[in-house]
XYZ file of C-alpha atoms in Angstrom:
646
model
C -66.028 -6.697 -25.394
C -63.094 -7.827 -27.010
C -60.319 -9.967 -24.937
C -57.128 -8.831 -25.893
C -52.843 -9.706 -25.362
C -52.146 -8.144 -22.222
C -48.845 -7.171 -23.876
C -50.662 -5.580 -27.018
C -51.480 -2.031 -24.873
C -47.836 -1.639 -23.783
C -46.742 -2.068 -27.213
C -49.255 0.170 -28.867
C -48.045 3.047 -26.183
C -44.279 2.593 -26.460
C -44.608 2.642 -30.469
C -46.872 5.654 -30.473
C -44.085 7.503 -28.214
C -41.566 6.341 -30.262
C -43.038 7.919 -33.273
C -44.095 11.299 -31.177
C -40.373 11.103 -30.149
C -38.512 10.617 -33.310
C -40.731 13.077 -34.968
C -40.341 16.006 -32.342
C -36.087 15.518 -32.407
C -36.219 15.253 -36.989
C -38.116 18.048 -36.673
C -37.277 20.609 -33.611
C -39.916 23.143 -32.655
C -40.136 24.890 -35.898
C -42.017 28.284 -36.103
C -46.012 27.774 -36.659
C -46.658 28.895 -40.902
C -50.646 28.185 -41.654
C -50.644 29.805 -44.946
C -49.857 28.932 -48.332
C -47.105 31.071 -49.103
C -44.282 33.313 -47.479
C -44.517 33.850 -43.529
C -42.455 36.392 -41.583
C -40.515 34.580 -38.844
C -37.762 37.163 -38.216
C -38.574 37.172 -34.481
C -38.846 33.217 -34.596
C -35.396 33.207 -36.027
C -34.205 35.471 -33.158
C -33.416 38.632 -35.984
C -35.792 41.069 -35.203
C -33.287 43.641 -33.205
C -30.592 42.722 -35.713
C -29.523 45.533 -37.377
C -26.567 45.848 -40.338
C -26.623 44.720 -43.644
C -26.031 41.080 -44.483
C -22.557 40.738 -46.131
C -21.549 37.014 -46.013
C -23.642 33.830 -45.900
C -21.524 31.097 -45.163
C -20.765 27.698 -42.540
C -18.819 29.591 -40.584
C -18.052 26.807 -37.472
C -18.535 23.947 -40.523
C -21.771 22.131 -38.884
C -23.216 22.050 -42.586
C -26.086 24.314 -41.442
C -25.831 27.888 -42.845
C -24.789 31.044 -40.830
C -24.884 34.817 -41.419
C -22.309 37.949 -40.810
C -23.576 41.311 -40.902
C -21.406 44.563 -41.153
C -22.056 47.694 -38.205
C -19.649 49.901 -39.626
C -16.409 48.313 -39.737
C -17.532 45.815 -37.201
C -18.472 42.241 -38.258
C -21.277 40.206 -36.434
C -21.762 36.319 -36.572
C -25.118 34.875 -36.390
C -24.977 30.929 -36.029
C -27.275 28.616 -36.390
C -29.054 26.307 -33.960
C -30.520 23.247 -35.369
C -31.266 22.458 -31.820
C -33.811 26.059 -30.939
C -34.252 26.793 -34.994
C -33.172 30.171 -34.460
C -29.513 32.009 -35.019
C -27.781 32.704 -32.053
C -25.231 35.192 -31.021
C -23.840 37.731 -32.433
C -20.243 37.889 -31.213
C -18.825 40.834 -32.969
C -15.369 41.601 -33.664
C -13.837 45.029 -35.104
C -11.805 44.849 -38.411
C -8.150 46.694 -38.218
C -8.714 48.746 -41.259
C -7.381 52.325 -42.212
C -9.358 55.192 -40.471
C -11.259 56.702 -42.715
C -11.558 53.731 -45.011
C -15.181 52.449 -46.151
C -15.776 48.352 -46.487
C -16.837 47.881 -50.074
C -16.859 43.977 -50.518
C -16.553 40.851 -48.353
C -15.921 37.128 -49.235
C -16.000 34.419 -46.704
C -13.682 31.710 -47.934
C -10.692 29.847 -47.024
C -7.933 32.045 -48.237
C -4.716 30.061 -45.893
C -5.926 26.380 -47.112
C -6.196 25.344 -43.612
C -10.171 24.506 -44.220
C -11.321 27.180 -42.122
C -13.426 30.114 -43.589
C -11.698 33.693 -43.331
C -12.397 36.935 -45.041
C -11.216 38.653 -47.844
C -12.060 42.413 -47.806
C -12.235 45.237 -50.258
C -11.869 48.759 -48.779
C -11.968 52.422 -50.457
C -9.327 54.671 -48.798
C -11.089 58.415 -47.770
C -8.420 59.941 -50.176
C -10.177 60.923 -53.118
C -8.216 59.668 -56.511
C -9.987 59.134 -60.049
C -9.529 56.160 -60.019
C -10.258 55.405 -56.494
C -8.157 54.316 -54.909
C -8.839 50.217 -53.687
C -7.351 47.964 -51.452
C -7.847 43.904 -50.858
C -7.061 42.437 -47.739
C -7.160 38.726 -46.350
C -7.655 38.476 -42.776
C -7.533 34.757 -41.446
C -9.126 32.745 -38.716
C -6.996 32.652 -35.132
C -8.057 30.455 -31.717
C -9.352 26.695 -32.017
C -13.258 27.396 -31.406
C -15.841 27.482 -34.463
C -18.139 29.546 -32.581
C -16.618 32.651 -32.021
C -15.877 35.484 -34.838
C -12.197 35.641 -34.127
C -9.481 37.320 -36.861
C -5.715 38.380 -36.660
C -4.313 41.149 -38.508
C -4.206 41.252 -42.846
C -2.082 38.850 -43.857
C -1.416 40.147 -47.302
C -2.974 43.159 -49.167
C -3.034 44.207 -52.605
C -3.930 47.270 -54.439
C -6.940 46.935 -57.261
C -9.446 48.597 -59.735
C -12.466 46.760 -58.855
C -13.010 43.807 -56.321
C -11.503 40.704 -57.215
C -13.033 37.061 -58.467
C -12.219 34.347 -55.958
C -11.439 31.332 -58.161
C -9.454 28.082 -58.388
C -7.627 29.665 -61.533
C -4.288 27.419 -61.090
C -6.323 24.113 -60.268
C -4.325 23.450 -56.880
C -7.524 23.288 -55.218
C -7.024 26.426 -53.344
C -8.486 29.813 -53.788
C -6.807 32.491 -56.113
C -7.623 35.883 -57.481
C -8.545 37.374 -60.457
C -8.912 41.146 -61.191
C -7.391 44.419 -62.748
C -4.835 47.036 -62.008
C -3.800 49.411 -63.698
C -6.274 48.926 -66.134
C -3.973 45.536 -66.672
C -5.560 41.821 -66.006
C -3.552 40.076 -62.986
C -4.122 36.529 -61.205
C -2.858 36.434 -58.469
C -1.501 32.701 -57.612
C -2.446 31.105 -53.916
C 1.012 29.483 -52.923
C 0.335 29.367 -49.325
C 0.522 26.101 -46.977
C -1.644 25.983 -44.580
C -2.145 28.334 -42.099
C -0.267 31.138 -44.172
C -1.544 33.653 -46.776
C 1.226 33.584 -50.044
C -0.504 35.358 -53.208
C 1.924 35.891 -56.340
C 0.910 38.316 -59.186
C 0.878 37.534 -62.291
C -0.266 40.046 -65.381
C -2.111 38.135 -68.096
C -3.303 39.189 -71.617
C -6.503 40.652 -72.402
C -8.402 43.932 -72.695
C -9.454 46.108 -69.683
C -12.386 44.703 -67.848
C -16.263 46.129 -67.581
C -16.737 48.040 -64.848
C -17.953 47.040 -61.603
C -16.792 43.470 -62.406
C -18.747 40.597 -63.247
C -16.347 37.807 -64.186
C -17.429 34.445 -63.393
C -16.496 30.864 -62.984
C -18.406 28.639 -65.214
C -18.494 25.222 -67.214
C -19.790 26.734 -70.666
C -18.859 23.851 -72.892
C -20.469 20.911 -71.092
C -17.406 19.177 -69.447
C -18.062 19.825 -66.074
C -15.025 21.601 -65.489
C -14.825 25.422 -64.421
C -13.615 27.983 -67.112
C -13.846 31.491 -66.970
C -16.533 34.256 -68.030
C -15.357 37.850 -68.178
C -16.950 41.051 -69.682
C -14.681 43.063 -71.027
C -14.784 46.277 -73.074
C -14.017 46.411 -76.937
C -10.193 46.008 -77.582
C -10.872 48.466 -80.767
C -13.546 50.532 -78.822
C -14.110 50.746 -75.505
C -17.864 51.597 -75.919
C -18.588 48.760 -76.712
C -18.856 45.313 -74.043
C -18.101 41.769 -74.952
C -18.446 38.424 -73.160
C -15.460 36.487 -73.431
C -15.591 33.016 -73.045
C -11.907 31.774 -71.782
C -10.825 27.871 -70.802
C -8.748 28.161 -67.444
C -5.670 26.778 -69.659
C -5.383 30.290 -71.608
C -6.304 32.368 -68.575
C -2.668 31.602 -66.862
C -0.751 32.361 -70.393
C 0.606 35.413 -71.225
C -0.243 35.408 -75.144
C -3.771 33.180 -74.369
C -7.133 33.970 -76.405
C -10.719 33.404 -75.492
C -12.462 30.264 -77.198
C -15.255 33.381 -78.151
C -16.028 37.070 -77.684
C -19.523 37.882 -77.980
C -21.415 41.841 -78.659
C -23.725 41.831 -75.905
C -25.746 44.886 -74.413
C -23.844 47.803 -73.482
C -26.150 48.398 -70.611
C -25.510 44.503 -69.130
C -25.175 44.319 -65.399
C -24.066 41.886 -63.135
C -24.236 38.097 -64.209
C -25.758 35.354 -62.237
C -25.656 31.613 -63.536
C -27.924 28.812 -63.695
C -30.065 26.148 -65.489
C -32.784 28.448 -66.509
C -34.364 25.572 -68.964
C -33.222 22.676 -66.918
C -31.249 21.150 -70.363
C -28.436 20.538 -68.633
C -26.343 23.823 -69.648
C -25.519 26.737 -67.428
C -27.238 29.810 -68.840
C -26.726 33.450 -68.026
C -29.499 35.885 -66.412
C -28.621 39.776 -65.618
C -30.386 43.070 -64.975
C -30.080 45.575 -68.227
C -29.774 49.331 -67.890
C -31.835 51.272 -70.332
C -32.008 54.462 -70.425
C -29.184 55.697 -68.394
C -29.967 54.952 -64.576
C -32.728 52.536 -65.068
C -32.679 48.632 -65.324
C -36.155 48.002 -66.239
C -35.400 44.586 -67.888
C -33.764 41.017 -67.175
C -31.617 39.784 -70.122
C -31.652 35.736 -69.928
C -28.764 34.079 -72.684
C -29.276 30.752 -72.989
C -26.403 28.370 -73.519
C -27.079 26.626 -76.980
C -25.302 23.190 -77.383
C -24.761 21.000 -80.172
C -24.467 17.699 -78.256
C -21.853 15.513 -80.242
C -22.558 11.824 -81.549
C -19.656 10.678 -79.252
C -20.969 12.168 -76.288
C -24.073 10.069 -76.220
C -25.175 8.719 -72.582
C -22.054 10.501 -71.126
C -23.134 13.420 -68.580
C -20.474 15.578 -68.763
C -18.772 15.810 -72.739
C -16.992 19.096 -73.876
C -18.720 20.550 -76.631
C -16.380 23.372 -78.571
C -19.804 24.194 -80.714
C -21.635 25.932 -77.582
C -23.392 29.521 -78.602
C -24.981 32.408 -76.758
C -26.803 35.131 -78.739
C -24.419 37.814 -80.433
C -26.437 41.409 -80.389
C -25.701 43.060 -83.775
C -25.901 46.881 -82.277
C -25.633 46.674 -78.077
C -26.609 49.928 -77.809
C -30.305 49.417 -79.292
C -33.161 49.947 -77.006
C -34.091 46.764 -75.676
C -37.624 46.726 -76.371
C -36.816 46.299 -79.586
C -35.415 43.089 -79.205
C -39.051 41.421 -78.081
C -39.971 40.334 -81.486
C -38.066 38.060 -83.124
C -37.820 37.515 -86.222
C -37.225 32.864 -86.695
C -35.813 31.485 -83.847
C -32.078 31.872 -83.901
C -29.656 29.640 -83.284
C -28.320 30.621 -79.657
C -31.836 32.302 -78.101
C -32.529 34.775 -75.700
C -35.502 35.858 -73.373
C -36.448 39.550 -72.128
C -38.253 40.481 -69.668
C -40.118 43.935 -68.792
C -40.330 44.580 -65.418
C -42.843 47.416 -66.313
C -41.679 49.112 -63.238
C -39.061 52.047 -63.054
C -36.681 49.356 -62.604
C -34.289 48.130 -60.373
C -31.892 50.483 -59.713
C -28.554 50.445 -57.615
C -29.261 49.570 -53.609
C -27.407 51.799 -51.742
C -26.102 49.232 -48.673
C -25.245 52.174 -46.820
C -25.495 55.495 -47.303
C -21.729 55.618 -49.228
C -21.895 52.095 -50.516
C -23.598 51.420 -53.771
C -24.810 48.158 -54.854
C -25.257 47.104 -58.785
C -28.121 45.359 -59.180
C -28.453 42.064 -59.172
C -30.811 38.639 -59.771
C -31.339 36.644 -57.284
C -31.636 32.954 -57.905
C -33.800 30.275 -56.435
C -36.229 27.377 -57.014
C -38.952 28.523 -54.685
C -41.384 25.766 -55.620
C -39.064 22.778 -56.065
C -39.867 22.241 -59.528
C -36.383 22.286 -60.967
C -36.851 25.501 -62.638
C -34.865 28.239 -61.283
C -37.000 30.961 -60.198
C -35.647 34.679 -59.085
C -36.282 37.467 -56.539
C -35.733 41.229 -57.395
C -36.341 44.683 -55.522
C -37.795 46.904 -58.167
C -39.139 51.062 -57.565
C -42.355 51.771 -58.037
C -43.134 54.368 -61.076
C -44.559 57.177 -59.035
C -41.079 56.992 -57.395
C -42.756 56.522 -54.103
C -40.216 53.621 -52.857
C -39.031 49.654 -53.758
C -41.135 46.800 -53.506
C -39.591 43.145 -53.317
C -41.475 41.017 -56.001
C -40.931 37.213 -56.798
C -40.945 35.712 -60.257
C -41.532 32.579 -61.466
C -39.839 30.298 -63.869
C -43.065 28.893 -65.964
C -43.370 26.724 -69.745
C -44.339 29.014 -72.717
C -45.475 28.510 -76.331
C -47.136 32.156 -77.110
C -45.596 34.488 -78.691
C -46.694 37.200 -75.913
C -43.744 35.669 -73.635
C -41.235 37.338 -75.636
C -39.006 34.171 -75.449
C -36.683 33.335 -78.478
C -35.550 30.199 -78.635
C -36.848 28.592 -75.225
C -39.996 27.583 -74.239
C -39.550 29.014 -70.581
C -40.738 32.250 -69.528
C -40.999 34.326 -66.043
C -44.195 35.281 -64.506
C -44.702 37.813 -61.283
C -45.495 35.759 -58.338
C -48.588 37.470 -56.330
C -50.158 34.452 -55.101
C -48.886 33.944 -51.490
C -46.456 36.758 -51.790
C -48.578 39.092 -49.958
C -45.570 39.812 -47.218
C -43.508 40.947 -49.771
C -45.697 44.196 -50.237
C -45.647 44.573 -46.165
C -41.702 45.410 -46.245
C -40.927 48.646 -46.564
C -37.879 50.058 -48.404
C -36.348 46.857 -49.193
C -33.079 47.211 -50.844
C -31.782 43.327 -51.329
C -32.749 39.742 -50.787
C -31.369 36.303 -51.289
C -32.651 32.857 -50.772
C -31.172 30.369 -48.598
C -32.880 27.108 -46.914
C -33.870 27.550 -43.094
C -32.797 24.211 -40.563
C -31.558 22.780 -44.374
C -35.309 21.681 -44.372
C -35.113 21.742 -48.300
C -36.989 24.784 -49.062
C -36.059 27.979 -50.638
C -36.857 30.815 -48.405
C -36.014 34.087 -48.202
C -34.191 37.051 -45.978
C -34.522 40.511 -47.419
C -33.138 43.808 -46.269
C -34.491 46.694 -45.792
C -33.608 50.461 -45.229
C -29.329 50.873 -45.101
C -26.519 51.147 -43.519
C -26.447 50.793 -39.654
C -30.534 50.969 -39.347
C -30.838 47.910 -42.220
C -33.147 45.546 -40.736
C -33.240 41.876 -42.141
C -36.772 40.528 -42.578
C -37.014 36.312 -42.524
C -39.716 34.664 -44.667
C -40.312 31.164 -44.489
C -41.101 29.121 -47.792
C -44.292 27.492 -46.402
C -45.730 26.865 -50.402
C -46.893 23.564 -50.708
C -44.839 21.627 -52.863
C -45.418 17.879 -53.302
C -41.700 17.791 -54.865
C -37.915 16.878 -53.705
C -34.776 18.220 -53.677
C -31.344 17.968 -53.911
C -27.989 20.372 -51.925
C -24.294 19.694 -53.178
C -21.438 21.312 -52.010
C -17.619 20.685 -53.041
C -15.031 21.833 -50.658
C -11.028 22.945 -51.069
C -8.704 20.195 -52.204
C -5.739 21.150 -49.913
C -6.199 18.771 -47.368
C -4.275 15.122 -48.633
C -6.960 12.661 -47.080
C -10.780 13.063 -46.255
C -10.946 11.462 -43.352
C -8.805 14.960 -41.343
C -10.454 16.339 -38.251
C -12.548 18.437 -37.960
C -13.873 18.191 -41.672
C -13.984 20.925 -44.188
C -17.037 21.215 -44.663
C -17.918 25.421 -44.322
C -14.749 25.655 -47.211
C -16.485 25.586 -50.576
C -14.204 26.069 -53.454
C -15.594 28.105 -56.004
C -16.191 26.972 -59.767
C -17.068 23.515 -58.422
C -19.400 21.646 -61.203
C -22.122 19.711 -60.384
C -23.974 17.456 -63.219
C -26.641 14.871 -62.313
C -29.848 12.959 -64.312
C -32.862 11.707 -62.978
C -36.415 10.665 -64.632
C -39.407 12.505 -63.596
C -42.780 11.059 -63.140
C -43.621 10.412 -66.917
C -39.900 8.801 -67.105
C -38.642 11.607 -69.126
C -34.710 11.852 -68.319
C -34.053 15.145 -66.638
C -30.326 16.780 -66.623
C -29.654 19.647 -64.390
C -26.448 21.483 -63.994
C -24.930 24.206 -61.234
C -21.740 26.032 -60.348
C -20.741 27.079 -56.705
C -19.855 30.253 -56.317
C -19.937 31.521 -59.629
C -19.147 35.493 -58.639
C -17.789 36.813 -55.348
C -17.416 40.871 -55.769
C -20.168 43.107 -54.953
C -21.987 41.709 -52.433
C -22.772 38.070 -54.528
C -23.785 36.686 -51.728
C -23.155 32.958 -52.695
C -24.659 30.282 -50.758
C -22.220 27.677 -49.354
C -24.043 25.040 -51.400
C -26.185 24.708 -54.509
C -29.656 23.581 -53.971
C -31.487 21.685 -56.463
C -35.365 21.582 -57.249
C -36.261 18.356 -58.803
C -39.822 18.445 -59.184
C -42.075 15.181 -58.270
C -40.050 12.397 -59.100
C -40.420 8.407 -57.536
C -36.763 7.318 -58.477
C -33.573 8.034 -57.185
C -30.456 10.544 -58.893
C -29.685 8.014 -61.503
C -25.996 9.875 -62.548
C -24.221 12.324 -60.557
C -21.564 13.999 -61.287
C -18.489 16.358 -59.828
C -15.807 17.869 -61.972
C -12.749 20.322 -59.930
C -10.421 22.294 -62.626
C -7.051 20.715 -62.176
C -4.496 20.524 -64.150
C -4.139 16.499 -64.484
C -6.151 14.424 -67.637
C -9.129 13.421 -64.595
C -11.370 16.126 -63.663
C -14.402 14.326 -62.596
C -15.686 11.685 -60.826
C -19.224 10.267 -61.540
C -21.199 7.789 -58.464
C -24.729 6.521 -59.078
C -27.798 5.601 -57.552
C -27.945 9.082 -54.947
C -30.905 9.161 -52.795
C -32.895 13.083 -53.234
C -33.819 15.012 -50.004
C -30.799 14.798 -49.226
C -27.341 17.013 -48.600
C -24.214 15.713 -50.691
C -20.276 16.749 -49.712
C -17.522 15.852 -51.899
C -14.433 16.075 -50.562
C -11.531 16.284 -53.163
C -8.831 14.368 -51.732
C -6.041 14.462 -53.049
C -7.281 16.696 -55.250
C -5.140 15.249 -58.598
C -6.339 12.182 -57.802
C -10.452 12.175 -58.710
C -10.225 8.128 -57.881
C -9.958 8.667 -54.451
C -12.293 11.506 -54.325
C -15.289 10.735 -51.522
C -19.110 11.309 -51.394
C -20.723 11.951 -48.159
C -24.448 11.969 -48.262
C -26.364 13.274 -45.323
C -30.718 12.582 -45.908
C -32.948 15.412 -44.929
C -36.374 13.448 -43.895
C -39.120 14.624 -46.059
C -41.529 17.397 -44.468
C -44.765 15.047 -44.809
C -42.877 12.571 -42.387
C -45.017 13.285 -39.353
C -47.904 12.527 -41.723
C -46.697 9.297 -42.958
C -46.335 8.522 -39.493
C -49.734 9.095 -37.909
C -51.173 7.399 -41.353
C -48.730 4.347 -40.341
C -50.357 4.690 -37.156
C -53.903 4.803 -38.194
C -53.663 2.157 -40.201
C -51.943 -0.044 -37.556
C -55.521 1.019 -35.307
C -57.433 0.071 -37.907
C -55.892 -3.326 -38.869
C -56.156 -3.835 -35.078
C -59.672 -3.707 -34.595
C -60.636 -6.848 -37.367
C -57.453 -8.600 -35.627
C -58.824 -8.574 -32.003
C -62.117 -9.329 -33.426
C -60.926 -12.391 -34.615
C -58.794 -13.248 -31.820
C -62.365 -12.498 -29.836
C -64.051 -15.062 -31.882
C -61.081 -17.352 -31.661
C -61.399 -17.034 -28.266
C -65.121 -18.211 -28.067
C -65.122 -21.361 -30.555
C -61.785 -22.506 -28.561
C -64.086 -22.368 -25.197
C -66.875 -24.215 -27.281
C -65.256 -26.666 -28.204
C -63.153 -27.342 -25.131
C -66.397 -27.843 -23.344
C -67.591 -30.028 -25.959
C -65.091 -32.065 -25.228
C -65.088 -32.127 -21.555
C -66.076 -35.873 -19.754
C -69.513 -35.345 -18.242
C -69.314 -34.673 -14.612
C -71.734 -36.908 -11.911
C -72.212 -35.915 -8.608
């Protein structure tokens, strides 16, 4: 019927290939998910005989996709990741040279020797039995010249502690220091080491003796986009009672330094995890509370109340001396208590009941103890931070894993004072949650770096924990954003291979963007706020930002360091994509560089069959035309034609 360009087959077949082609190598075989919700891909994601808690997620061979190390005893197991087979391969395994006896109680994977390779720091508990206990640190650091294998000499320096330590760029060298208690006494200890060598130098500072288990944190609480330091400490005048003190890194490192504030705050406060909770562009705080004794059946959110100066107007990042979090007039009050308020006040706070028997410490193994903890995500992509917690069931019949949800609120039934966020339980889609049994932990973490927040838990402990892997497969019409800010020890950024596995803790990220209504949005996030205790901290920060058609207008890095220049802004960044800045030299934030790698959007196979269709479909009018073309042409050539006699 219709004539058509001999060529015009050829090239329909090679383009259609070419689009099969480039889709099936953006997107490798990924495991099939036909639900709206959470899918259980543990044997996709080659897991399922894995056994061992999870105790360090981290780019171990620095391919900027995200690996795991589990603990069998005092053996270590590295799980890498294949973008190739989407699945974690391995494990090599390698047995740590500690103390017989001895039981691991922490583990950090950072770069300890500033050589931009990640090694471990780890906290044991000898089997002598002191009151105190009796704790050790120990930095063991990478050996050979291939990324793939687990491979780690003999401690390279060891120190004896209280509590596990706070990894932290206290000094603002760009390398890692530490920051804990012994003795009851506060001590940094001050990374000197060139590369390749561990060198850590104590140092006592001033203050009162810390909370215990520790929860100090590295945080930008003033708006500058610069790191400072978050500790809770116990009354100087009574130790009954606890206080967050709020200290710039300038007065950590002197011996007569004060906090900028001490706040009351709940005596029965647990472990601190930060993050944009209201998406204003300040870093508030969100922990587990204990009340009674030996149950945390609420979640405590403080959010960070700025007074935004007249000076700091279109400026992202602007320090802000007038910041406030909520001061509790008696900490020991029951915290139901605290669900009606009484006026908004002027730093506000949000409480949430669980209405479960609460959370409860996770024993990792049978001898180590876990303090509870909130885990932090944006499940849905929507720029609100959402969080996952393992809560017991009242009857006392076992744990359930539940997921919450970070939703707007204006009635007074959300208990919020002064916000107009609130959390809601997440049942919708969850339903694999419920199918885990004895789950003792969680954290999210993005699969392939597809840009989705999904989820490993653990359940059962010690040898026999089994990690479950749950694949985000919501649909979320919505884009995101990863940054990650590595060590500034190197002097150049173009060194081989690249740093990019070492993440230096405390590193500030600040960016705008306008949403669909062309509201300016502001989100902030810190890397590696907390290290002790199992944190668990990603190796990036990963960004919701909702549905937005516009690019990141601002963006914005700040490093502590002790010259005038902290940050470094760069504009126009594309989202769905994964941004590296690499500090180098580090007192020199001119020459700082961006690296921006794009993640193509999930929908891209879509876009490319509707290209596709629509090519068919403009096609068919086309060769009808060219048909009729055709014909008239063949008209009127006859028409023309001399008559022919014979």
């Amino acid at each position: 019927f219709f004539s058509i360009p001999k060529r015009m087959p050829s090239v329909l077949i090679f383009f259609l290939i070419l689009q099969g082609g480039t889709s099936f190598f953006i997107f490798p075989p990924a495991p099939k998910c036909t639900i709206n919700g959470l899918c259980d891909i543990t044997r996709e994601l080659g897991l399922s005989e894995q056994r061992g808690p999870i105790v360090a997620i981290c780019d171990w061979n620095g391919d900027r996709y995200t690996d795991l190390i589990t603990l069998d005893n005092t053996t270590l197991l590295l799980y890498l990741w294949s973008k190739d087979e989407y699945t974690f391969k391995g494990p090599t395994g390698i047995r740590l040279p500690v103390a017989d006896g001895s039981t691991i109680l922490g583990m950090v994977a950072q770069d300890f020797d500033n050589d931009g390779r990640l090694d471990m720091l780890i906290t044991t508990q000898s089997k002598i039995k002191q009151i105190p206990p009796a704790l050790e640190i120990q930095i063991f650091t990478r050996v050979g010249q291939r990324a793939d294998e687990l491979e780690l000499q003999d401690s390279q320096w060891s120190a004896a502690v209280d509590d596990q330590v706070l990894t932290a760029n206290i000094f603002g060298r760009g390398s890692i220091d530490l920051f804990g208690t012994f003795k009851s006494k506060r001590y940094v200890w001050e990374n000197m080491g060139k590369p390749g060598n561990v060198s850590m130098q104590a140092r006592e500072i001033s203050g009162s003796p810390l909370a215990a288990p520790q929860t100090s944190s590295t945080v930008d609480f003033d708006g500058d986009c610069v790191a400072d330091l978050v500790v809770v400490a116990m009354g100087p005048n009574d130790p009954g009672l606890k206080y967050l003190e709020f200290w710039s890194m300038e007065n950590v490192i002197d011996i007569h330094g004060q906090p900028k504030s001490r706040v009351a705050t709940l005596n029965g406060l647990g472990m601190l995890s930060w993050a944009d909770i209201d998406s204003d562009g300040d870093l508030d705080v969100i922990a587990p509370v204990e009340y009674p004794r030996g149950k945390w059946r609420y979640i405590l959110v403080l959010y960070n109340t700025q007074q935004k100066d007249d000076s700091c107007e279109g400026a992202l990042c602007c320090r802000n001396s007038e910041f406030r979090f909520h001061q509790f007039d008696d900490p020991s009050a029951d915290p139901a208590s605290l669900m009606k308020c009484n006026g908004l006040p002027e730093a506000g706070y949000l409480l949430i009941d669980l209405a479960t028997e609460g959370m409860g410490p996770k024993k990792l193994t049978p001898v180590i103890e876990v303090p509870p903890r909130v885990r932090l995500g944006d499940f849905n992509i929507d720029g609100y931070p959402d969080f996952m917690i393992v809560a017991a069931y009242k009857n006392g019949s076992g744990h359930m894993a539940q997921l919450w949800k970070n939703e707007p609120c204006d009635s007074p039934e959300c208990y919020s004072c002064g916000s107009n966020r609130t959390f809601m339980r997440m049942d919708h889609g969850a339903e694999q949650l419920e199918g885990i049994k004895d789950p003792r932990d969680g954290v999210f973490l993005t699969f392939n770096e597809e840009g989705a927040s999904d989820l490993l838990l653990m359940a059962g402990d010690g040898p026999q924990t089994k990690v479950h892997a749950l694949k985000n497969n919501y649909f979320n019409d919505a884009f995101f954003f990863k940054a990650l800010g590595t060590t500034g020890v190197g002097e150049n950024a173009n060194e081989n291979p690249k740093p990019y596995g070492a993440s230096l803790p405390g590193t500030i990220f600040k960016f705008s963007w306008a949403d669909l209504d062309n509201k300016e949005r502001t989100q902030i996030g810190v890397q590696n706020p907390t290290s002790g205790h199992f944190a668990l901290g990603l190796p990036y920060i990963f960004f919701g930002l909702g549905r937005t058609n516009s690019y990141i207008e601002k963006f914005e890095c700040g490093f502590w360091n002790t010259k005038a220049k902290r940050t470094k802004e760069w504009l126009g960044l594309i989202p769905n994509a994964q941004v590296f800045v690499l500090p180098f030299p580090f007192h020199n934030a001119n020459r700082w560089t961006l690296e921006i790698f794009v993640s193509p959007s999930q929908i891209t196979f879509y876009v490319a069959a509707s290209v596709v269709g629509g090519l068919l479909i403009l096609a068919l009018p086309i060769l009808y035309l060219h048909r009729q073309e055709r014909i008239h042409d063949e008209a009127e050539r006859r028409a023309k034609a001399p008559i022919a006699f014979r």
